[in-house]
Tab-separated table of C-alpha atoms (C1' of nucleotides) in Angstrom:
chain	number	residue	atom	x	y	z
A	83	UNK	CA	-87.837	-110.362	-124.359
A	84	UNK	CA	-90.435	-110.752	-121.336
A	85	UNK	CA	-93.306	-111.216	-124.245
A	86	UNK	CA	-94.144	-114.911	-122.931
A	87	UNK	CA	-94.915	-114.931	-119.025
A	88	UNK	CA	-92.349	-117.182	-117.106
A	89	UNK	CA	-95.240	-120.079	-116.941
A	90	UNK	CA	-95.000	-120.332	-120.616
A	91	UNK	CA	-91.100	-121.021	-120.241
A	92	UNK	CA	-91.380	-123.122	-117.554
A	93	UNK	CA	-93.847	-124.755	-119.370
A	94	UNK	CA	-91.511	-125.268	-122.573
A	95	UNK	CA	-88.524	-125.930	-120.139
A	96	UNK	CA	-90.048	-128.687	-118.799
A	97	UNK	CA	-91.749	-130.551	-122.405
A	98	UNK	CA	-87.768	-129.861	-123.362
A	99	UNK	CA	-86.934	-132.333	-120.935
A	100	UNK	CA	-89.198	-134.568	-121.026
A	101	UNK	CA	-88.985	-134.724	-124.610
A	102	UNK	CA	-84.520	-135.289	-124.536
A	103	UNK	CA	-85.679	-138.673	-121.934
A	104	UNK	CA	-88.674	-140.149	-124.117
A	105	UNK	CA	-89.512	-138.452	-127.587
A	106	UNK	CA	-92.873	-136.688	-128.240
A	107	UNK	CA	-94.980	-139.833	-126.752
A	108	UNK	CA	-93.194	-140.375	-124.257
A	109	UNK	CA	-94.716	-137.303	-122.245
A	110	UNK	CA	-98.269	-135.774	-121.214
A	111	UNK	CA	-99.866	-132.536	-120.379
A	112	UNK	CA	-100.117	-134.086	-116.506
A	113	UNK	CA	-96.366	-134.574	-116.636
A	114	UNK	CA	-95.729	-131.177	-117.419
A	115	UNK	CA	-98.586	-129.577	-114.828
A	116	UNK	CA	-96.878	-131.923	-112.310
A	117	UNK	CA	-93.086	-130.444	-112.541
A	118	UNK	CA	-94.575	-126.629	-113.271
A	119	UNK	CA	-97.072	-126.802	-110.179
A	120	UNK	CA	-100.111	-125.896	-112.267
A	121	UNK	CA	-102.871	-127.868	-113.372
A	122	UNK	CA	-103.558	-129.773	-116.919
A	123	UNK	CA	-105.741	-127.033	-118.171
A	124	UNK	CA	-103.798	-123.879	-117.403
A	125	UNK	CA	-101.150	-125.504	-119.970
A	126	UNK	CA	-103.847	-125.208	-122.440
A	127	UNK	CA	-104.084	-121.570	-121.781
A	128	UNK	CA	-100.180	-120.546	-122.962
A	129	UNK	CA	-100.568	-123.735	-125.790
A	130	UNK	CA	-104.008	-124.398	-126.959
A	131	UNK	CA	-102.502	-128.004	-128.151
A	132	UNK	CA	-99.278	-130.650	-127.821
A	133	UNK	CA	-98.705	-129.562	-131.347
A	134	UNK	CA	-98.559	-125.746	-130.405
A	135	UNK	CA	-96.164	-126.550	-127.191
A	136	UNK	CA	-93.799	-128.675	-129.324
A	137	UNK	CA	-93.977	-126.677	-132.787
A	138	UNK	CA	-93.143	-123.517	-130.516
A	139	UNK	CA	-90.257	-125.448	-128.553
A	140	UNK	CA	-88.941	-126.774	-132.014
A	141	UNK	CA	-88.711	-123.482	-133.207
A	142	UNK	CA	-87.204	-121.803	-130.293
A	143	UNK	CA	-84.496	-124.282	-130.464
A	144	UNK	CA	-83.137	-123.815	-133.800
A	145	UNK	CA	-83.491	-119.913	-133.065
A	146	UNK	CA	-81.002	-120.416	-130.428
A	147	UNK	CA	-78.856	-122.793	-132.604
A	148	UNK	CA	-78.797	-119.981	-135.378
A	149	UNK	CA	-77.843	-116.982	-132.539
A	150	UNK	CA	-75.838	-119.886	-130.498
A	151	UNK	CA	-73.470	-120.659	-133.988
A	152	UNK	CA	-73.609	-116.772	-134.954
A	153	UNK	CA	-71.958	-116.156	-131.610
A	154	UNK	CA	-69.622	-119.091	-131.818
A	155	UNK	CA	-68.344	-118.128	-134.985
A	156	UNK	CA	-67.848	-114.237	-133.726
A	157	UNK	CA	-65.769	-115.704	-131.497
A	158	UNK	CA	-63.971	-118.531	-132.180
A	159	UNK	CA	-63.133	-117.790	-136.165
A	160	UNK	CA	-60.684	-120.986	-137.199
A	161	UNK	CA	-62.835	-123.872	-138.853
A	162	UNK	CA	-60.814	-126.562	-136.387
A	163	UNK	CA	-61.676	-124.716	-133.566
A	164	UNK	CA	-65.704	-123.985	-134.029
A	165	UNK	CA	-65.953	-127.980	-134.835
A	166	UNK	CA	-63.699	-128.984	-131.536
A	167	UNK	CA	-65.862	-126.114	-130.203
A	168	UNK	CA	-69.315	-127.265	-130.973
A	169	UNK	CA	-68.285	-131.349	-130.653
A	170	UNK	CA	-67.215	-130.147	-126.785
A	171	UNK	CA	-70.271	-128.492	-125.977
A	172	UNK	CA	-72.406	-131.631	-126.475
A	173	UNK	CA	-69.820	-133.052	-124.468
A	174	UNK	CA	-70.409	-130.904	-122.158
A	175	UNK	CA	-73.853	-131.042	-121.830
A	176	UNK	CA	-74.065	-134.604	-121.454
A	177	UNK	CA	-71.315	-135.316	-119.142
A	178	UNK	CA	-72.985	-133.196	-116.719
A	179	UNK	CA	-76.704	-133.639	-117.782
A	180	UNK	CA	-77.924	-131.074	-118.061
A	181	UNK	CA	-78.926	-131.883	-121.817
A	182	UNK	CA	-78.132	-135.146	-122.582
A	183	UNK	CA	-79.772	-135.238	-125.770
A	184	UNK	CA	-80.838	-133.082	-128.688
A	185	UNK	CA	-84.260	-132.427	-129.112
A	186	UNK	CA	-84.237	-132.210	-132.478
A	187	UNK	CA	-82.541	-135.456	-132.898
A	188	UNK	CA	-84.660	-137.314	-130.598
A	189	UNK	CA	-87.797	-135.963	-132.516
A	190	UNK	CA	-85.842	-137.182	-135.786
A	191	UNK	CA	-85.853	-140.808	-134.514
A	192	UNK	CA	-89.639	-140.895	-134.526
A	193	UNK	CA	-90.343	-138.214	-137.677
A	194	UNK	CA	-92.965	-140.939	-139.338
A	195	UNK	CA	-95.380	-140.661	-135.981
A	196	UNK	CA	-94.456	-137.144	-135.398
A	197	UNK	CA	-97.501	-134.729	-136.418
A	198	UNK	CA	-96.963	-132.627	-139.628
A	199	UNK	CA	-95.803	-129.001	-138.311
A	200	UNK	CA	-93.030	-130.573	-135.842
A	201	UNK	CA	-91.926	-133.064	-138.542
A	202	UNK	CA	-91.582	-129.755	-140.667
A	203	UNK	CA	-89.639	-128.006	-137.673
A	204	UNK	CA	-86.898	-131.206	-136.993
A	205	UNK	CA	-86.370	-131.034	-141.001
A	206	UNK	CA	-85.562	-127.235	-140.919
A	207	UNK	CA	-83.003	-127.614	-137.874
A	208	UNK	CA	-80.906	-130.370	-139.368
A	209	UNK	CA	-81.184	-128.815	-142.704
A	210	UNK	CA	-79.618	-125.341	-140.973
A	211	UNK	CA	-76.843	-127.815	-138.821
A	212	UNK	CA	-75.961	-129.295	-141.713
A	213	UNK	CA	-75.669	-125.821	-143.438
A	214	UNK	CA	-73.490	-124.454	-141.059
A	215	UNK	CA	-70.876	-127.519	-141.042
A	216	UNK	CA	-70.945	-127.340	-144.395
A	217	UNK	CA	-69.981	-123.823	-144.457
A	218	UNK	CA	-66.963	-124.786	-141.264
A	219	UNK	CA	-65.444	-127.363	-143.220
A	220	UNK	CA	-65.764	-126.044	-146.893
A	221	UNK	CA	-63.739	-122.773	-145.278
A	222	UNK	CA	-61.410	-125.014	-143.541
A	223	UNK	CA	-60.823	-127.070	-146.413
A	224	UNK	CA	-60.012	-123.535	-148.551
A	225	UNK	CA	-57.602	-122.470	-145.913
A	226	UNK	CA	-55.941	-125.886	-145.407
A	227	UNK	CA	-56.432	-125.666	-141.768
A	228	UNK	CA	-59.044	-129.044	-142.551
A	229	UNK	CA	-58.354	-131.743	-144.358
A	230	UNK	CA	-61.039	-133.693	-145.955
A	231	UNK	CA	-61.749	-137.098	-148.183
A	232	UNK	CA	-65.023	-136.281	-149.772
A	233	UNK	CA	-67.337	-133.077	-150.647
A	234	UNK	CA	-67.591	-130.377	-147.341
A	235	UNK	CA	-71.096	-131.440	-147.887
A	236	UNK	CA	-70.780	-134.687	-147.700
A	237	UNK	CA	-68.002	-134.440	-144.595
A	238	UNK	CA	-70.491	-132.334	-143.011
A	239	UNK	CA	-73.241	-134.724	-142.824
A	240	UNK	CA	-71.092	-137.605	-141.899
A	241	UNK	CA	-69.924	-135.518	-138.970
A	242	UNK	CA	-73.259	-134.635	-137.876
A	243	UNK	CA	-74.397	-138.237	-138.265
A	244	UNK	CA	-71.496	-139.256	-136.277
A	245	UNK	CA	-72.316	-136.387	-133.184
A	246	UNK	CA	-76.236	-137.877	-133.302
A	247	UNK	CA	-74.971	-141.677	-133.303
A	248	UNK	CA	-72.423	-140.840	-130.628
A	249	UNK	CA	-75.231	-139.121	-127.909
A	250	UNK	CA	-77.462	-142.414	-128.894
A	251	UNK	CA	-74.182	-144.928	-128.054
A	252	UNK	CA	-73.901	-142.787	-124.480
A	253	UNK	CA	-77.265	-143.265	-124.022
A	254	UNK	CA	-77.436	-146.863	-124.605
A	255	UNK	CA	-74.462	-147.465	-122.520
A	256	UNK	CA	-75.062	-145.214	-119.923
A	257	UNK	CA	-71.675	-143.658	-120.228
A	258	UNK	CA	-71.345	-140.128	-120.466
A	259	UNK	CA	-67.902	-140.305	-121.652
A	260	UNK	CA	-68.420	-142.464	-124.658
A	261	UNK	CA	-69.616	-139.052	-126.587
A	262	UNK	CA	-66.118	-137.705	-126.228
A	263	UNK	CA	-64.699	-141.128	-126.869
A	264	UNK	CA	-65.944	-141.477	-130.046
A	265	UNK	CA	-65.637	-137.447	-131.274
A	266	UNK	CA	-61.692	-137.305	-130.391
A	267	UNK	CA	-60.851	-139.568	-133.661
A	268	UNK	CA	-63.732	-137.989	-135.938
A	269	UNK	CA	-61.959	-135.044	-135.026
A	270	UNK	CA	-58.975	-136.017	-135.615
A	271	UNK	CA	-59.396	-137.381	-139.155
A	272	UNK	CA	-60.346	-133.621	-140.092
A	273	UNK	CA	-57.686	-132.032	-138.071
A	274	UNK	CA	-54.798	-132.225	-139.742
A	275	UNK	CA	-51.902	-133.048	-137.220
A	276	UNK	CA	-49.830	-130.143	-136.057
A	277	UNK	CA	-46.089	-131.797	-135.122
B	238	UNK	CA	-89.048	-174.432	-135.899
B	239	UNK	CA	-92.920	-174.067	-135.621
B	240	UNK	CA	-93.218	-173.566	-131.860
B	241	UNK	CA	-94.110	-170.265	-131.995
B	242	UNK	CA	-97.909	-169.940	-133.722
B	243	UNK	CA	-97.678	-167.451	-136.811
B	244	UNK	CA	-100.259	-165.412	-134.650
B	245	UNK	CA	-97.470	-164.580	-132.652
B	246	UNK	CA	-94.712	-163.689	-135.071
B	247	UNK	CA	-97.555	-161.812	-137.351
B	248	UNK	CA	-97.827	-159.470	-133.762
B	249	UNK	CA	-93.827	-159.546	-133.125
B	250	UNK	CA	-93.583	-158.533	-137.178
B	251	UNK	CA	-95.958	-155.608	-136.470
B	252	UNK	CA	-94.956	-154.369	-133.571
B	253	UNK	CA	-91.256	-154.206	-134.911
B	254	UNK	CA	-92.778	-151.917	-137.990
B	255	UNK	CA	-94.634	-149.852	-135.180
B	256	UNK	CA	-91.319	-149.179	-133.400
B	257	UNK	CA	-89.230	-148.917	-136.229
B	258	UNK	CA	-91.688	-145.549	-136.997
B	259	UNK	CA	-92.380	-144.028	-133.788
B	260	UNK	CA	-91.034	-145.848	-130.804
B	261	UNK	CA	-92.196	-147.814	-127.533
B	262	UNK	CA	-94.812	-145.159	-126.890
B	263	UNK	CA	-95.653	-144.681	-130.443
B	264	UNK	CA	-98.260	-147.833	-130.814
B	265	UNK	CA	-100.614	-149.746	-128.775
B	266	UNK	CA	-102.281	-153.221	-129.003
B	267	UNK	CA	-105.129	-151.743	-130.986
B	268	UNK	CA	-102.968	-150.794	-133.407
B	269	UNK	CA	-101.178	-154.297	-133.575
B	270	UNK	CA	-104.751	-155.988	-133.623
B	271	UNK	CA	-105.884	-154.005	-136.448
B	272	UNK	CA	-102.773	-154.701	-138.416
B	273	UNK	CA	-102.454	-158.008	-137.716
B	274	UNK	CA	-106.625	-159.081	-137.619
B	275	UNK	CA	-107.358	-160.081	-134.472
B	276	UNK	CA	-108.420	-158.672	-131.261
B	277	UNK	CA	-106.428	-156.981	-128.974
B	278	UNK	CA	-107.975	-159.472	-126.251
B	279	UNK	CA	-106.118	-162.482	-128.477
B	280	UNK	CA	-102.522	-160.259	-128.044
B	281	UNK	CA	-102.989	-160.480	-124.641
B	282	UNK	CA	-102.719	-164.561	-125.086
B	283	UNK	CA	-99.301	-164.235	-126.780
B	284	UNK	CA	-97.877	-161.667	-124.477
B	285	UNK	CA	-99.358	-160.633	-121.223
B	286	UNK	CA	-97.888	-157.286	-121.280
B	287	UNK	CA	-96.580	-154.603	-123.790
B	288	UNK	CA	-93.344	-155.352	-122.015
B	289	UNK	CA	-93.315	-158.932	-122.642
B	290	UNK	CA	-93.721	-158.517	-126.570
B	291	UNK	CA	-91.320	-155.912	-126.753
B	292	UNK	CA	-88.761	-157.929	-124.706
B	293	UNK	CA	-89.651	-161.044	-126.939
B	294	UNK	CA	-88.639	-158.719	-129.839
B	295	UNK	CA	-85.736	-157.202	-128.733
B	296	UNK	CA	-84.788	-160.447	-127.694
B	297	UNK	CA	-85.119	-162.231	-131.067
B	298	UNK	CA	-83.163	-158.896	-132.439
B	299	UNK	CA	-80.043	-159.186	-130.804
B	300	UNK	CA	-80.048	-163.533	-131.763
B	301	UNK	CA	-80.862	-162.615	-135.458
B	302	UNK	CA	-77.755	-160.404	-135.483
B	303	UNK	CA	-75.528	-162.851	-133.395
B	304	UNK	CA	-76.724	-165.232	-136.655
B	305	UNK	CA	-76.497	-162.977	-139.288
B	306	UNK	CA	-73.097	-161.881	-138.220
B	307	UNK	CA	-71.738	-165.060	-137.708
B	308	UNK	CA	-73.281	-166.276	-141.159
B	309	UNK	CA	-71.859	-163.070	-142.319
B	310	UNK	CA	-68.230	-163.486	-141.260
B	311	UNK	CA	-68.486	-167.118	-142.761
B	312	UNK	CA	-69.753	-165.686	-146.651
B	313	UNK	CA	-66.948	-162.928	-145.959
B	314	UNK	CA	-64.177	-162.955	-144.131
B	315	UNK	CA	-61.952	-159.836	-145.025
B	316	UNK	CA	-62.598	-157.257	-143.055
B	317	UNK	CA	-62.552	-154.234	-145.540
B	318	UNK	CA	-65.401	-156.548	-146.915
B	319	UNK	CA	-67.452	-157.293	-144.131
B	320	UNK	CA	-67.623	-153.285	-142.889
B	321	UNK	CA	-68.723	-152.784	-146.391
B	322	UNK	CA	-71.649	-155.622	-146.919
B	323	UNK	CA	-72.829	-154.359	-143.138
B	324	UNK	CA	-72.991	-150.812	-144.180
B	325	UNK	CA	-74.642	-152.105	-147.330
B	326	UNK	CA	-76.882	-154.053	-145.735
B	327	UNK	CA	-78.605	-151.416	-144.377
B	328	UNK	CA	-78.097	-148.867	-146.855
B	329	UNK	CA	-80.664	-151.348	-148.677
B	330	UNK	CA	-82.819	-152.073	-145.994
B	331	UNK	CA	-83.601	-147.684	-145.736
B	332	UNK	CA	-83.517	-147.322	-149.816
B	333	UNK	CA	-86.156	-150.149	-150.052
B	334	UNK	CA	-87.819	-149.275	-147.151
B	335	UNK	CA	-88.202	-152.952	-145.840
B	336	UNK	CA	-86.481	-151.992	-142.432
B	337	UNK	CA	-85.773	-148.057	-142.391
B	338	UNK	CA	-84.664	-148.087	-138.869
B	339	UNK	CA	-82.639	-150.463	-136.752
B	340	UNK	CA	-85.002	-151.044	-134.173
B	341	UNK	CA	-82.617	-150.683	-131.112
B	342	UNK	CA	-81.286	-147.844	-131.978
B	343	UNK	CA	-84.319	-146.141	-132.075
B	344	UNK	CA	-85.302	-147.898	-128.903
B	345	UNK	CA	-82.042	-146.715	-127.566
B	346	UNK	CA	-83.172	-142.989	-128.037
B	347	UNK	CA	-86.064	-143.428	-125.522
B	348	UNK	CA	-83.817	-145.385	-123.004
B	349	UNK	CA	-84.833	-143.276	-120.057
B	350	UNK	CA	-88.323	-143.813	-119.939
B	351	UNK	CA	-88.055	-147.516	-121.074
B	352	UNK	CA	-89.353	-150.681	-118.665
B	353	UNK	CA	-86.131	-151.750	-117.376
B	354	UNK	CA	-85.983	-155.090	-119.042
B	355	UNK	CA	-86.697	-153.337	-122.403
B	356	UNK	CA	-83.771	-151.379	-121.087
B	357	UNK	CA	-81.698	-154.335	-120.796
B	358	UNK	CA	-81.947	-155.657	-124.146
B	359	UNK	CA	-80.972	-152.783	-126.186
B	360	UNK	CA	-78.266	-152.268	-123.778
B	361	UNK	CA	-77.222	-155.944	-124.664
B	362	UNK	CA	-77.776	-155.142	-128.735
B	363	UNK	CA	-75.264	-152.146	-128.549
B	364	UNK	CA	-72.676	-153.981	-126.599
B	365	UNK	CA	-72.834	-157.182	-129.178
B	366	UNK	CA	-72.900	-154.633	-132.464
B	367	UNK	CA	-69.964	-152.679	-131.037
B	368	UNK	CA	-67.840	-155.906	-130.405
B	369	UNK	CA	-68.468	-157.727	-133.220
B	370	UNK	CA	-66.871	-154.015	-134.774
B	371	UNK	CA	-64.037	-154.304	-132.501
B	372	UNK	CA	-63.118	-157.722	-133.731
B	373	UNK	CA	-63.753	-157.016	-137.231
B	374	UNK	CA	-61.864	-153.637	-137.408
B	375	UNK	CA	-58.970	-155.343	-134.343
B	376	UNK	CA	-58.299	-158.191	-137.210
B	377	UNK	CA	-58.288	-155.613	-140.095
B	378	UNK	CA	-55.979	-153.704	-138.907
B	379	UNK	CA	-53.649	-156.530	-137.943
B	380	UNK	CA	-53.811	-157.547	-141.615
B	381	UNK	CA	-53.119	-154.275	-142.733
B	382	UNK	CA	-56.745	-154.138	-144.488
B	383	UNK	CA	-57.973	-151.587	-142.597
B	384	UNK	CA	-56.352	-148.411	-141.471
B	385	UNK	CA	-57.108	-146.878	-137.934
B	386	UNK	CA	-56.131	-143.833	-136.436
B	387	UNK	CA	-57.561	-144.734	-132.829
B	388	UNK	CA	-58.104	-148.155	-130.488
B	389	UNK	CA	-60.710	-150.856	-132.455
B	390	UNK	CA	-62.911	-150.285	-129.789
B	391	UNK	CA	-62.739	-146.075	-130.129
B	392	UNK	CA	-63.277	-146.685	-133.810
B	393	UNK	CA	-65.896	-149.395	-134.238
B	394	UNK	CA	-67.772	-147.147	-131.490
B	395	UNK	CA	-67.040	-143.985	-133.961
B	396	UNK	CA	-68.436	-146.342	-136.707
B	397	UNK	CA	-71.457	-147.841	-135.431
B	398	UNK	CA	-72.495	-143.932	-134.138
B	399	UNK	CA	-71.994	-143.182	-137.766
B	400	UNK	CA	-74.180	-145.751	-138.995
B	401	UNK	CA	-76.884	-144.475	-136.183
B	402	UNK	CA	-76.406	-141.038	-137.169
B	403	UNK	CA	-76.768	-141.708	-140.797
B	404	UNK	CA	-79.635	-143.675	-140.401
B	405	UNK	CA	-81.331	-140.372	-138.518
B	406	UNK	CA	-80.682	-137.600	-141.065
B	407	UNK	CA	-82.144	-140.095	-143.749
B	408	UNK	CA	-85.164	-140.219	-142.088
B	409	UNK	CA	-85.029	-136.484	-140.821
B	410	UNK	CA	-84.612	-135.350	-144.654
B	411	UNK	CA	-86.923	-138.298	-146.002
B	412	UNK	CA	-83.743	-139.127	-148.790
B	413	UNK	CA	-83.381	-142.772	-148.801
B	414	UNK	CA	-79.751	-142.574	-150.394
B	415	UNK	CA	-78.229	-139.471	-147.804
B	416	UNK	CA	-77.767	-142.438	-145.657
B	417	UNK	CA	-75.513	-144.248	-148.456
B	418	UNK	CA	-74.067	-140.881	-148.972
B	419	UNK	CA	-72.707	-140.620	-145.421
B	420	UNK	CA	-71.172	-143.975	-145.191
B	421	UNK	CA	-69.052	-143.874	-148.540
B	422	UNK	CA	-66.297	-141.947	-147.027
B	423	UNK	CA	-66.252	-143.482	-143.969
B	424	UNK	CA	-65.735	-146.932	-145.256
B	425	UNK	CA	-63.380	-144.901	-147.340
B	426	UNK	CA	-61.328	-143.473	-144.330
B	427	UNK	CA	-60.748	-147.164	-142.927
B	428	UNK	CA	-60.250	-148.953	-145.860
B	429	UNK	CA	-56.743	-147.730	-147.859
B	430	UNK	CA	-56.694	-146.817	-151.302
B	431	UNK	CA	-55.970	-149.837	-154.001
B	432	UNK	CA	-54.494	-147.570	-156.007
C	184	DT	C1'	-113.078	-196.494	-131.386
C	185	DG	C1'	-115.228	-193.541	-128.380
C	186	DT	C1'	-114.636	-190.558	-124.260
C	187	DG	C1'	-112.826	-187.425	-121.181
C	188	DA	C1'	-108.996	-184.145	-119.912
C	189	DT	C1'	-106.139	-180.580	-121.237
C	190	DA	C1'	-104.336	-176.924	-123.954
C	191	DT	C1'	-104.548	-173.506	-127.660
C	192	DA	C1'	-106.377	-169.600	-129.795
C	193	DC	C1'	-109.501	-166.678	-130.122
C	194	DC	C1'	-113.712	-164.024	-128.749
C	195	DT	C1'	-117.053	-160.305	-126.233
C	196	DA	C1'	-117.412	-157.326	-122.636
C	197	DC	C1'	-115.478	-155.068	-119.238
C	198	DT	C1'	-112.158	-152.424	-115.871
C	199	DA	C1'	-109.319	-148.438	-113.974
C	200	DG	C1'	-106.659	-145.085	-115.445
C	201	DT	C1'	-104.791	-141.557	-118.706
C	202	DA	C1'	-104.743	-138.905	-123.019
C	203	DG	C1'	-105.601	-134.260	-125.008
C	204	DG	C1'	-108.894	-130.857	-124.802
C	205	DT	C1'	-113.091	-127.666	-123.351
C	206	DA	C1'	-116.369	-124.614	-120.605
C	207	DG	C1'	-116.881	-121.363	-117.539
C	208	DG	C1'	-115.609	-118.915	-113.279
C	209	DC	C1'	-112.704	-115.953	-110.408
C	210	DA	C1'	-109.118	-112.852	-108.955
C	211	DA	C1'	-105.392	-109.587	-109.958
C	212	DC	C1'	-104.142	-105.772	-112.338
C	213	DA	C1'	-103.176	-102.171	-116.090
D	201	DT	C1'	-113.252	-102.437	-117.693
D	202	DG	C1'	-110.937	-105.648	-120.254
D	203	DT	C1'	-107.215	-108.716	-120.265
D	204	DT	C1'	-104.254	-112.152	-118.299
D	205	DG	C1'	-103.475	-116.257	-115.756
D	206	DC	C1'	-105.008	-119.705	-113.445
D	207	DC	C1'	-108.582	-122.511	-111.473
D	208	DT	C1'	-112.436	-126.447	-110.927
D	209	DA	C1'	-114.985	-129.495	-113.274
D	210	DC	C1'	-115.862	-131.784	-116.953
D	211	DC	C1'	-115.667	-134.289	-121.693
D	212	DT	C1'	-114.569	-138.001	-125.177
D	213	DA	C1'	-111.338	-141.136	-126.820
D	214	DC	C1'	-108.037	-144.215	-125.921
D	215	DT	C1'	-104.566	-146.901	-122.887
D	216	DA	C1'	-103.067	-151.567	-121.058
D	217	DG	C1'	-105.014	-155.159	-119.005
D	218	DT	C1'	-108.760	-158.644	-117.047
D	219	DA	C1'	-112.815	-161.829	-116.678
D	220	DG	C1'	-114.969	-165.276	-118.487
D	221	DG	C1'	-116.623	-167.630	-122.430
D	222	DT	C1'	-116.397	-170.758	-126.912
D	223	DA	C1'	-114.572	-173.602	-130.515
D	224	DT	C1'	-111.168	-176.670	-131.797
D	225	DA	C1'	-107.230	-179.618	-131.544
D	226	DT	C1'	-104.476	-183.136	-129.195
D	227	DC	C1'	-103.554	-186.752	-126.227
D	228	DA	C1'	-104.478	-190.818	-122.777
D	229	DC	C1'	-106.760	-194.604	-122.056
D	230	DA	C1'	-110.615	-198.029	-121.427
DNA sequence: TGTGATATACCTACTAGTAGGTAGGCAACA
DNA sequence: TGTTGCCTACCTACTAGTAGGTATATCACA
C-alpha cells in the first residue's frame, strides 16, 4: 500500500486538482512543484512525463470508482438507494469543495486534444460508470423498486449525462446547490413514489 | 453587415473549432495563423489579446442563440416542438460533426482558470439557455403540452444538464448517435404520450 | 485630377516568460 | 554499495505579445 513514496501522491493529489479547475492544459509541471514544495525536475523523477502523471492519475481514479461502487453496493443493496446514494455524494463533494468536479469528465470535455493513453483511460471510466448504472437500474427495474421509460441502458446513460451536465451548470453558475437542484427530479422520475 | 473584415471572422471561425476540441488552453495564435494563413503578428491586429478574441466569440455566441431562438420560437411555437427541434439541432450538429461541442459548455468546464471576462460570458450563455427553457417548458406546461414533475426552472436546468451531459459521453465514447440516444427519452418524459 | 493624410491589413523580427524534459551531482539509507 | 529522492543547472520548443515596417485603399481638398 506504501509502494509509491508520499511525494508521488502528493504529486498526483495536486495534478487531481488542478486538473477538476482547468482540464489537462490548463496546468504545468511548475504548478505542481509550487503546491508540493519541490522543484520541476524532481516531478520528473516519480513521472518521467505529463502523460505518465495523468495516465497514472486516470487510472487510479477509476480503481477507486470500481472499489468505491463495490463498497457502496455491499452496503447499501436497494437500486433506489445506491443511485440517491451515489447522486448525493457528488453533491456532497461539491457543496463543500472538496471535489467539485470529476476528473474524468473534465478530461472528457477536451478528449480530441487529450494525448492517446489518457483519451484511452477517460473512455474506460465512463464505459465502467455506465456499466454499473446499467446494472442499478436494470435490477431495480426487475424488482419494481425503479421505474423506467426506455432500456436500463439507455436510462443509465441519460442519468449519467444528466450528473455530468448538472456539475457543468454549478460550475457555470457558481452555485453549489444547483447539482442537487437539478438531481432531486431525475431522481424522482426513476423513483417510483412511495404514498 | 461587412464591418467586420473576413480576416477576422476566418480567426473567430477557427478559434471556435480550436475550443470546441480542446478548450481555452488547448490552442494558441500559431495554431489559428496556420489554419487560417496568415501570421500570428496579423491576429494580433484583429484582437490584441487571446482574451479579446475569445470574448469577441463568446460574445457573438450568446447573440447567435438570442437569434436563433427567437427565429426558432417564430418557425415553431409549440413547445413539445421546440424542445424537440433544439435537441435535434444539435443531435445533427455532433452526428455531422459541423459543431460537436457547444462551445460554452465546454468553456464552462474550465471556468476556474478562465480570464474573468471570458468568465462572464459563458456565465451570461448559461443563464440565457436556461431561461429561454424555463419559458418554453413554463408555457408547455400551462398548455398541457408538456408534463413536469418539478418547477420550469428545476426542469429546464435538469434538461439543459442533460443536453451537456449527452453531448460529453458522445464525445467520451466517440458514437455520434449515443448523444441522440440519450435525449429520446427525455423529450419522451416531458412530452405525454399521443396515444 | 492630382496630392497629401489617414486607416487597414498584413509583414518580419523580436521580446520575456513558460512549457515539458534532461544531465549529472549529492546525501540518506537499507 | 546500490538505490531512492531530490537537487541545481540546463536545454529546446513554444507561449502571448510588441516594435516597427510596407503596401494598399479611402477620403478631403486645392
Amino acid at each position: 500500500m506504501d509502494k509509491p513514496s508520499n511525494t508521488a501522491d502528493d504529486i498526483l493529489a495536486a495534478a487531481r486538482r488542478f486538473i477538476v479547475a482547468g482540464g489537462y492544459n490548463g496546468f504545468s509541471y511548475a504548478d505542481i512543484a509550487e503546491v508540493v514544495g519541490i522543484r520541476k525536475a524532481s516531478i520528473h523523477h516519480h513521472f518521467p512525463s505529463k502523460v505518465d502523471l495523468v495516465q497514472t492519475l486516470v487510472r487510479r481514479y477509476l480503481e477507486e470508482a470500481v472499489t468505491g461502487m463495490t463498497e457502496l453496493e455491499r452496503n447499501v443493496p436497494e437500486p433506489p438507494e445506491l443511485l440517491r446514494t451515489y447522486a448525493g455524494f457528488w453533491a456532497q463533494c461539491i457543496e463543500d469543495a472538496s471535489r467539485p468536479f470529476c476528473v474524468c469528465a473534465l478530461l472528457a470535455s477536451e478528449l480530441p486534444v487529450l494525448p492517446p493513453e489518457v483519451a484511452a483511460g477517460v473512455r474506460a471510466y465512463f464505459q465502467f460508470l455506465s456499466g454499473w448504472l446499467t446494472g442499478v437500474i436494470e435490477r431495480g427495474a426487475a424488482q419494481g423498486t425503479l421505474t423506467i421509460a426506455a432500456a436500463p441502458r439507455v436510462e443509465a446513460e441519460a442519468f449519467m449525462a444528466t450528473v455530468h451536465g448538472a456539475m457543468l451548470s454549478a460550475r457555470a453558475y457558481g452555485d453549489v446547490l444547483t447539482f442537487g437542484m437539478i438531481l432531486a427530479p431525475t431522481l424522482q422520475k426513476l423513483i417510483p413514489a412511495t404514498d
